[in-house]
Short mmCIF file of C-alpha atoms in Angstrom, two decimals:
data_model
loop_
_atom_site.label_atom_id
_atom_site.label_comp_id
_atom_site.label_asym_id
_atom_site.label_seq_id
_atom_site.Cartn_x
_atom_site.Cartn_y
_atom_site.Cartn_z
CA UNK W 565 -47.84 -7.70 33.94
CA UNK W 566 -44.92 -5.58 34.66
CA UNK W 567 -43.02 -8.36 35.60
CA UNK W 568 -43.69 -10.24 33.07
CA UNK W 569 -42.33 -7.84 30.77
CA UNK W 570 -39.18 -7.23 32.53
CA UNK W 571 -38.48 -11.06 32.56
CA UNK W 572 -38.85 -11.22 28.54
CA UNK W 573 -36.65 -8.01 28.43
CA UNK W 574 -34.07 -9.12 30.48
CA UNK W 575 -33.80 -12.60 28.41
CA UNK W 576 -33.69 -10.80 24.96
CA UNK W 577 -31.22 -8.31 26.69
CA UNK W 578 -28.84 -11.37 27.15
CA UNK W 579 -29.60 -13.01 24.02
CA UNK W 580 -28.39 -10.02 22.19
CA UNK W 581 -25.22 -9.39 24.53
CA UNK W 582 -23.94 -12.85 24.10
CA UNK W 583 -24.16 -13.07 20.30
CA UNK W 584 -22.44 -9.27 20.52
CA UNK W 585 -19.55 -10.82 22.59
CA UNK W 586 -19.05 -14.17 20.76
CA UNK W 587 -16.70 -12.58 18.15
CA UNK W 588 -14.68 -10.69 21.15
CA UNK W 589 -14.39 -14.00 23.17
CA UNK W 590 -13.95 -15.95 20.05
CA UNK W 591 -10.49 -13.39 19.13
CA UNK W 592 -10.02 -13.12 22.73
CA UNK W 593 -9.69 -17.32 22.78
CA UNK W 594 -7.44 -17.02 19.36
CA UNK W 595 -5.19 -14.64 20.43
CA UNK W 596 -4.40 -16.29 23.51
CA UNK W 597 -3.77 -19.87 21.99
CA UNK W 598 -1.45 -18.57 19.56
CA UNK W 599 2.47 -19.44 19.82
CA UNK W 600 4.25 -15.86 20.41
CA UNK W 601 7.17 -15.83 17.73
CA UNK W 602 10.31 -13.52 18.21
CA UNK W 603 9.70 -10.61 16.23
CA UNK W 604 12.40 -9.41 17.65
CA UNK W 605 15.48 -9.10 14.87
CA UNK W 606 18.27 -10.33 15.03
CA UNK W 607 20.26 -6.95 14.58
CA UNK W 608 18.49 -6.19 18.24
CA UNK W 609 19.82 -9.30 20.16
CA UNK W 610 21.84 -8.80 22.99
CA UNK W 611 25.38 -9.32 21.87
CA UNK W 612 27.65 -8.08 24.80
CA UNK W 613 27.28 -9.09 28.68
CA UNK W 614 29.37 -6.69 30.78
CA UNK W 615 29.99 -6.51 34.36
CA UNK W 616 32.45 -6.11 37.08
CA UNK W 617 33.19 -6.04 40.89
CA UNK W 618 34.83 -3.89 43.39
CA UNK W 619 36.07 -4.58 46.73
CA UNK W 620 38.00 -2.63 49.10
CA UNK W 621 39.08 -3.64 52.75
CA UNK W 622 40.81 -1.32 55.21
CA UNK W 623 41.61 -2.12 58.76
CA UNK W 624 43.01 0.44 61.33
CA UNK W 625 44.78 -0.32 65.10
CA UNK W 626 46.40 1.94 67.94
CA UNK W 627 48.12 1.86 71.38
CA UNK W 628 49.14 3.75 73.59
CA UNK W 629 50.79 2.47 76.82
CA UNK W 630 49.89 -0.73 75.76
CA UNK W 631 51.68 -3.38 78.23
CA UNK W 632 51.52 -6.03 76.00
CA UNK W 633 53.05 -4.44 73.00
CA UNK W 634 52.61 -3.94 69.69
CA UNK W 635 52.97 -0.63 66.97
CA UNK W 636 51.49 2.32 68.26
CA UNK W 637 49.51 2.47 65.10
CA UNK W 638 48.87 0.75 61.95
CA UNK W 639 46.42 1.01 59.08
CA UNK W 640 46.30 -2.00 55.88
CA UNK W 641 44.26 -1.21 53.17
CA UNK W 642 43.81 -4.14 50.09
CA UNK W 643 41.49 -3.13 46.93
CA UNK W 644 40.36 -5.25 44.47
CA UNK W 645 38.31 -4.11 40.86
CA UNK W 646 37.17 -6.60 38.10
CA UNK W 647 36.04 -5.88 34.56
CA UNK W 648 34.82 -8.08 32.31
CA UNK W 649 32.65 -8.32 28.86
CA UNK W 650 32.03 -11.09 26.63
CA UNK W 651 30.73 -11.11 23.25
CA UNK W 652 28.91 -13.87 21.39
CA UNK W 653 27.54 -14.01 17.81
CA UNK W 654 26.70 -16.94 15.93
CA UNK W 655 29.79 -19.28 16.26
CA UNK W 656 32.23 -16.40 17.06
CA UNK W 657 32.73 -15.30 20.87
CA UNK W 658 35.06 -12.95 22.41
CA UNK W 659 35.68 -13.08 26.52
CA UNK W 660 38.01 -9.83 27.80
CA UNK W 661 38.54 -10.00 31.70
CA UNK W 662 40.60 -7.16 33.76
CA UNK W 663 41.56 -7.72 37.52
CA UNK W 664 43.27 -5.08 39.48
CA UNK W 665 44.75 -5.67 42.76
CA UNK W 666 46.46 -2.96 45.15
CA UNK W 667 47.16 -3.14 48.78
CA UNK W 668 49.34 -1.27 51.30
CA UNK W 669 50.01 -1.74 54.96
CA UNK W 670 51.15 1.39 57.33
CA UNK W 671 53.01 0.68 60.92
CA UNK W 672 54.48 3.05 62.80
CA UNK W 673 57.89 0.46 63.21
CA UNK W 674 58.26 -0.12 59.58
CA UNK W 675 56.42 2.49 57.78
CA UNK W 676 55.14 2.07 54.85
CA UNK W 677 54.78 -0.90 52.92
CA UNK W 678 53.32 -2.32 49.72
CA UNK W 679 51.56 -5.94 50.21
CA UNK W 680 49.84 -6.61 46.82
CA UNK W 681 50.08 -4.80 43.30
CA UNK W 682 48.57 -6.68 39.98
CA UNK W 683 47.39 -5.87 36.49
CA UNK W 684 45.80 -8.80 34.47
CA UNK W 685 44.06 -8.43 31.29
CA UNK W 686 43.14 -11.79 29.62
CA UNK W 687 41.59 -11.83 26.30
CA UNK W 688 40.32 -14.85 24.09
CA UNK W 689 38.38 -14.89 20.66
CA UNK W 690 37.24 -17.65 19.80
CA UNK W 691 35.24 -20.00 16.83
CA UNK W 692 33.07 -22.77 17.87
CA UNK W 693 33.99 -26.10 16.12
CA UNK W 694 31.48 -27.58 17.88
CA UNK W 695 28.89 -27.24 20.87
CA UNK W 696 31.97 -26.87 23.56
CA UNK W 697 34.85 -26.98 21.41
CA UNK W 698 36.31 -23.89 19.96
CA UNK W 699 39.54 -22.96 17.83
CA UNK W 700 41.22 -19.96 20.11
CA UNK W 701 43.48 -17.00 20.15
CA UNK W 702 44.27 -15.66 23.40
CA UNK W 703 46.34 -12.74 24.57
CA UNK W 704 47.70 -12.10 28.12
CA UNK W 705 49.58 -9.26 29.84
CA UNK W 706 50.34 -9.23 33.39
CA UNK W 707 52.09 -6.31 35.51
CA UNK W 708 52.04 -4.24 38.46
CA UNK W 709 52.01 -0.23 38.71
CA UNK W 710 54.51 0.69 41.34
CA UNK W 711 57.62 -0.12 42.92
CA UNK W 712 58.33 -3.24 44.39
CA UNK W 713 60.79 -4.13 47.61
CA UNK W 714 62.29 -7.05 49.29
CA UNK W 715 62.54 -6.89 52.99
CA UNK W 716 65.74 -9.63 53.69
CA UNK W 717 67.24 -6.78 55.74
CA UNK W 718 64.47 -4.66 57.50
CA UNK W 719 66.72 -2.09 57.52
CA UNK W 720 68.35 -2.34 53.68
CA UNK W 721 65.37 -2.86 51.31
CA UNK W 722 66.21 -4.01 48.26
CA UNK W 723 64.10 -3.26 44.64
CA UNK W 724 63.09 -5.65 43.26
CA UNK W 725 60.26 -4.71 40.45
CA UNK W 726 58.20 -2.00 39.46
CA UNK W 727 55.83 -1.45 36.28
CA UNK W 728 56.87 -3.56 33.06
CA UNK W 729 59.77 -4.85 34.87
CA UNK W 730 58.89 -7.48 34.95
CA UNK W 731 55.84 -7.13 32.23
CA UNK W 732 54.90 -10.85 30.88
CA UNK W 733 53.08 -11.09 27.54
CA UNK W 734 51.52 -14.27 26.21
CA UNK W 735 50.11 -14.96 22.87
CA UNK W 736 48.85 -18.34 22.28
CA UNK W 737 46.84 -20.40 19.83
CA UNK W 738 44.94 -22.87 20.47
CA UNK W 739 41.40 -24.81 21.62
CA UNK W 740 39.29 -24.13 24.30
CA UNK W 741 36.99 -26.57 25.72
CA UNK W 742 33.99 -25.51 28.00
CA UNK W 743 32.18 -28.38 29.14
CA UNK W 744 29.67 -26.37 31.51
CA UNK W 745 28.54 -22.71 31.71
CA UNK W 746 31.00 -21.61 34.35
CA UNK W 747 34.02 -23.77 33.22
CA UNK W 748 36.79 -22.79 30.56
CA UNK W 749 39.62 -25.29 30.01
CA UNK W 750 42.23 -23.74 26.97
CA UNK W 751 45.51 -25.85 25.52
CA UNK W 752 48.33 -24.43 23.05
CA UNK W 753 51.14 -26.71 22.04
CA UNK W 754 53.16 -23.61 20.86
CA UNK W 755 52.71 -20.19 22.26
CA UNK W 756 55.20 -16.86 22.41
CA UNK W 757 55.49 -15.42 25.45
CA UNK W 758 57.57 -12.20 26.51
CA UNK W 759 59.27 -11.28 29.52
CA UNK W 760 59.51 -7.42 29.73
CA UNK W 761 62.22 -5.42 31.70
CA UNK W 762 61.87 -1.58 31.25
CA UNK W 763 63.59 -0.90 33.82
CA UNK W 764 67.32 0.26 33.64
CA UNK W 765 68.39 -1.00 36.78
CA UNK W 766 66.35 -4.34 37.37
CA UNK W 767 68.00 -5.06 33.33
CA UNK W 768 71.12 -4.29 34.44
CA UNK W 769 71.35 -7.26 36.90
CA UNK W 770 69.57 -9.59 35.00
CA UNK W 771 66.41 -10.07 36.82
CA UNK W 772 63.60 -12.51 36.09
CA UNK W 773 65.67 -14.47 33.21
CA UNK W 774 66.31 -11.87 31.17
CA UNK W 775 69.57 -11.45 30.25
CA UNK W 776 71.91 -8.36 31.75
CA UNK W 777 71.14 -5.62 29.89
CA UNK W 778 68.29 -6.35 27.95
CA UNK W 779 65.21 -5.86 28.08
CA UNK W 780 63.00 -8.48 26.65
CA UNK W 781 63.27 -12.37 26.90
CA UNK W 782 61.13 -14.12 24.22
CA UNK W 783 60.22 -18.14 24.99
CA UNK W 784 58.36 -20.31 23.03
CA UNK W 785 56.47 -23.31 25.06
CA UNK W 786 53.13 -25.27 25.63
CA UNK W 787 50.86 -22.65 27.94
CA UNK W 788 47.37 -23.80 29.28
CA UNK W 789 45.00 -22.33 31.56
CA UNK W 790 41.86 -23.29 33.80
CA UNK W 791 38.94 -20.53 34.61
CA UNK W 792 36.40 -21.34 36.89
CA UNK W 793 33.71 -19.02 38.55
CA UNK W 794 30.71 -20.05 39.99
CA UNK W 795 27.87 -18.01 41.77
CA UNK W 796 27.12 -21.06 44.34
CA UNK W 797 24.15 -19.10 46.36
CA UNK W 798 22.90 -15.62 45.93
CA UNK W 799 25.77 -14.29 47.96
CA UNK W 800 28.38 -16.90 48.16
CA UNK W 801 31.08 -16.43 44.85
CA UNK W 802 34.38 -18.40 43.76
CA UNK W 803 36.42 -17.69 40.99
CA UNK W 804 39.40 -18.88 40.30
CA UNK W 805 42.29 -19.25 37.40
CA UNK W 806 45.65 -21.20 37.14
CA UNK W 807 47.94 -20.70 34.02
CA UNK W 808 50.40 -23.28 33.53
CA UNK W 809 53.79 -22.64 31.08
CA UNK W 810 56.64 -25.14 30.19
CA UNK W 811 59.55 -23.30 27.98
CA UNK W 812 60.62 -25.61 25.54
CA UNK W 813 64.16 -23.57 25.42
CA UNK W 814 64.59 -24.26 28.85
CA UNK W 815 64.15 -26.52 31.53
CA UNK W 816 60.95 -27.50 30.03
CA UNK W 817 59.87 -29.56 32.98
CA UNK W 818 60.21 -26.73 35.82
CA UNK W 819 56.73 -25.51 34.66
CA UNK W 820 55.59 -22.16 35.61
CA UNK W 821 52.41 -21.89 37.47
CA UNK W 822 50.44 -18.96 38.08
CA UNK W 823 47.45 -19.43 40.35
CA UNK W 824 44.46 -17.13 41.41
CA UNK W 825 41.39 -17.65 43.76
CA UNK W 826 38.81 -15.09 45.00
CA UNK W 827 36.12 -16.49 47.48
CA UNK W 828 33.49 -13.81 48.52
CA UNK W 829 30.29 -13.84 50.89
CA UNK W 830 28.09 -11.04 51.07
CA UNK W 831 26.35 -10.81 54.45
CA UNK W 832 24.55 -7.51 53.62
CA UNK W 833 23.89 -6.11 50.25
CA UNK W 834 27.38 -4.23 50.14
CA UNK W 835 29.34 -6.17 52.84
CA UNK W 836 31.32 -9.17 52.75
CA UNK W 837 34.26 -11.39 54.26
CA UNK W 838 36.85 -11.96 50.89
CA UNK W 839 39.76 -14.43 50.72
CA UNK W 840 42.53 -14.06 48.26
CA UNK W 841 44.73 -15.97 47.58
CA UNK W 842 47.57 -16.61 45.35
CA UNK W 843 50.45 -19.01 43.92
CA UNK W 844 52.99 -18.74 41.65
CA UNK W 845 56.11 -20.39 40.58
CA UNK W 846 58.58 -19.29 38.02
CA UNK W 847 61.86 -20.95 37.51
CA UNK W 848 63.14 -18.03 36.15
CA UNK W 849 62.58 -15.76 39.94
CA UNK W 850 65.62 -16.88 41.23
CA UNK W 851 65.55 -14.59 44.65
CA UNK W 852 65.00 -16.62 47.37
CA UNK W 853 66.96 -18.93 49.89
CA UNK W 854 70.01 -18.39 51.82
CA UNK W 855 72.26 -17.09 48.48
CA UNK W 856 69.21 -15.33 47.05
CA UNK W 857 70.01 -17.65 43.84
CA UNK W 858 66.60 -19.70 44.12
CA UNK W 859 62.90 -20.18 42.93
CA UNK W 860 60.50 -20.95 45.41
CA UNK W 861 56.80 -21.16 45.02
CA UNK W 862 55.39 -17.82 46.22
CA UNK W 863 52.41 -17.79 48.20
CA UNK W 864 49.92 -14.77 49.29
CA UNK W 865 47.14 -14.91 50.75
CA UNK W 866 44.63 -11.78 52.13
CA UNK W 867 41.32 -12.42 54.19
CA UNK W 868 39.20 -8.88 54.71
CA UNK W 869 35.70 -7.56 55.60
CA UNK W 870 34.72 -4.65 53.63
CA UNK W 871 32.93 -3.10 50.44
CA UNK W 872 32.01 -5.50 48.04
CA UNK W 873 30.00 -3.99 44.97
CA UNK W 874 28.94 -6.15 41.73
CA UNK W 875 27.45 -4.28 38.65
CA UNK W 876 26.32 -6.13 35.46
CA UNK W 877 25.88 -9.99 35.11
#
């Protein structure tokens, strides 16, 4: 008899819980069909994607009573920083990139030495005509910090630049095409650029075009530029940029060309091999060759193992 009545309890126990739960599973069963809508406004979007990258390789060597020669010590150091943010609204973006380059190398025959020294800054706001086309402005200013020596004559070094001398200053509009995420392709039939000489001495001569004594040189060309930079794996990285300028004052078929690539692997989470390198041509460098009267196209290149460091996206 017991039983019995614990088998009709049970069942009426049950009976009751289910029709309790059906209006929990039934909400339950809504609530989890429904489409989730941003609710998010728009005043909240993320607006700004900033990041950057620093890299900084030093190698160090000595001898002593070494047979088969060599300096009895020598230290190179090479750094390389990266800043970048880029804005996008609507149909309105806004893409600011800083690169900083600085390298030295140390012997004990030649002392001390600079191998690399570059400020970039390249800015471009821009209004999208369409889904990759986009009406542009873009502003450039390219530099170094310190002083700057030829090395014809070991012995007799000879400046050659320092900061703002030269200084070169491009404004340009134009259209900028980006047919892929990681691909930027911008054309100006007419842009103003500037070629700065601050410096009393380098002006004097008449170095880099401008004329003896002053202390700007302003041209007026076509200027276009390429920017490519691709994450191809999770620790394999290319980026690279090539600026292209024809004066129409001047020779307007000895284009200058200013070229930049950075290829990086990471082989631990702060470690990696690096190769710079870089390529430019200006008609208006007229230093090399036999009479030191002539452009050539320069060429550096810089392979390291070091720090590598990447914050942001």
């Amino acid at each position: 008899m017991m039983r019995k009545w614990f088998l009709a309890f049970l069942i009426l126990f049950i009976g009751f819980s289910s029709k309790a739960q059906d209006p929990t599973i039934t909400i339950l069963k809504t609530e989890a069909g429904r489409s989730i809508k941003k609710d998010v406004p728009d005043t909240l979007k993320k607006k700004w994607i900033k990041g950057g990258m620093f890299n900084l390789n030093v190698a160090q060597s000595a001898l002593k009573d070494w047979a088969a020669g060599g300096d009895n010590f020598s230290v190179t150091m090479n750094m390389y920083a990266n800043a970048h943010a880029f804005y996008k609204k609507d149909k309105v973006t806004w893409d600011n990139n800083l690169d900083i380059n600085i390298g030295y190398i140390h012997t004990t025959t030649l002392g001390t030495r600079k191998s690399d020294d570059r400020l970039d800054f390249l800015s471009k706001l821009g209004y999208y005509l369409g889904s990759k086309v986009s009406v542009t402005g873009l502003f450039s200013l390219r530099t170094q910090f310190f002083d700057g020596y030829t090395y014809a004559n070991p012995d007799y070094p000879v400046f050659s630049s320092t900061a703002f001398s030269p200084g070169y200053v491009l404004f340009s509009p134009g259209f900028d095409y980006k047919p892929v995420k990681n691909l930027s392709i911008f054309v100006s039939p007419v842009s103003s650029r500037w070629i700065v000489m601050l410096n009393p001495t380098l002006s004097r001569i008449g170095a880099y075009g401008v004329d003896s004594g002053k202390h700007f040189l302003s041209q007026v060309g076509a200027f276009g530029t390429i920017i490519f930079n691709s994450n191809f794996t999770k620790t394999i990285t290319y980026n690279s940029r090539i600026d292209l300028f024809s004066n129409y004052e001047h020779n307007p078929f000895n284009v200058d060309v200013y070229m930049t690539n950075l290829f990086a692997a990471k082989f631990s989470k702060k470690f990696a091999v690096t190769w710079n390198v870089d390529m430019i041509y200006d008609d208006d460098v007229r230093v090399f060759g036999p009479k030191a009267n002539s452009p050539r196209l320069q060429l550096k290149s810089v392979i390291g193992i070091g720090v590598l460091i990447k914050v942001g996206t």
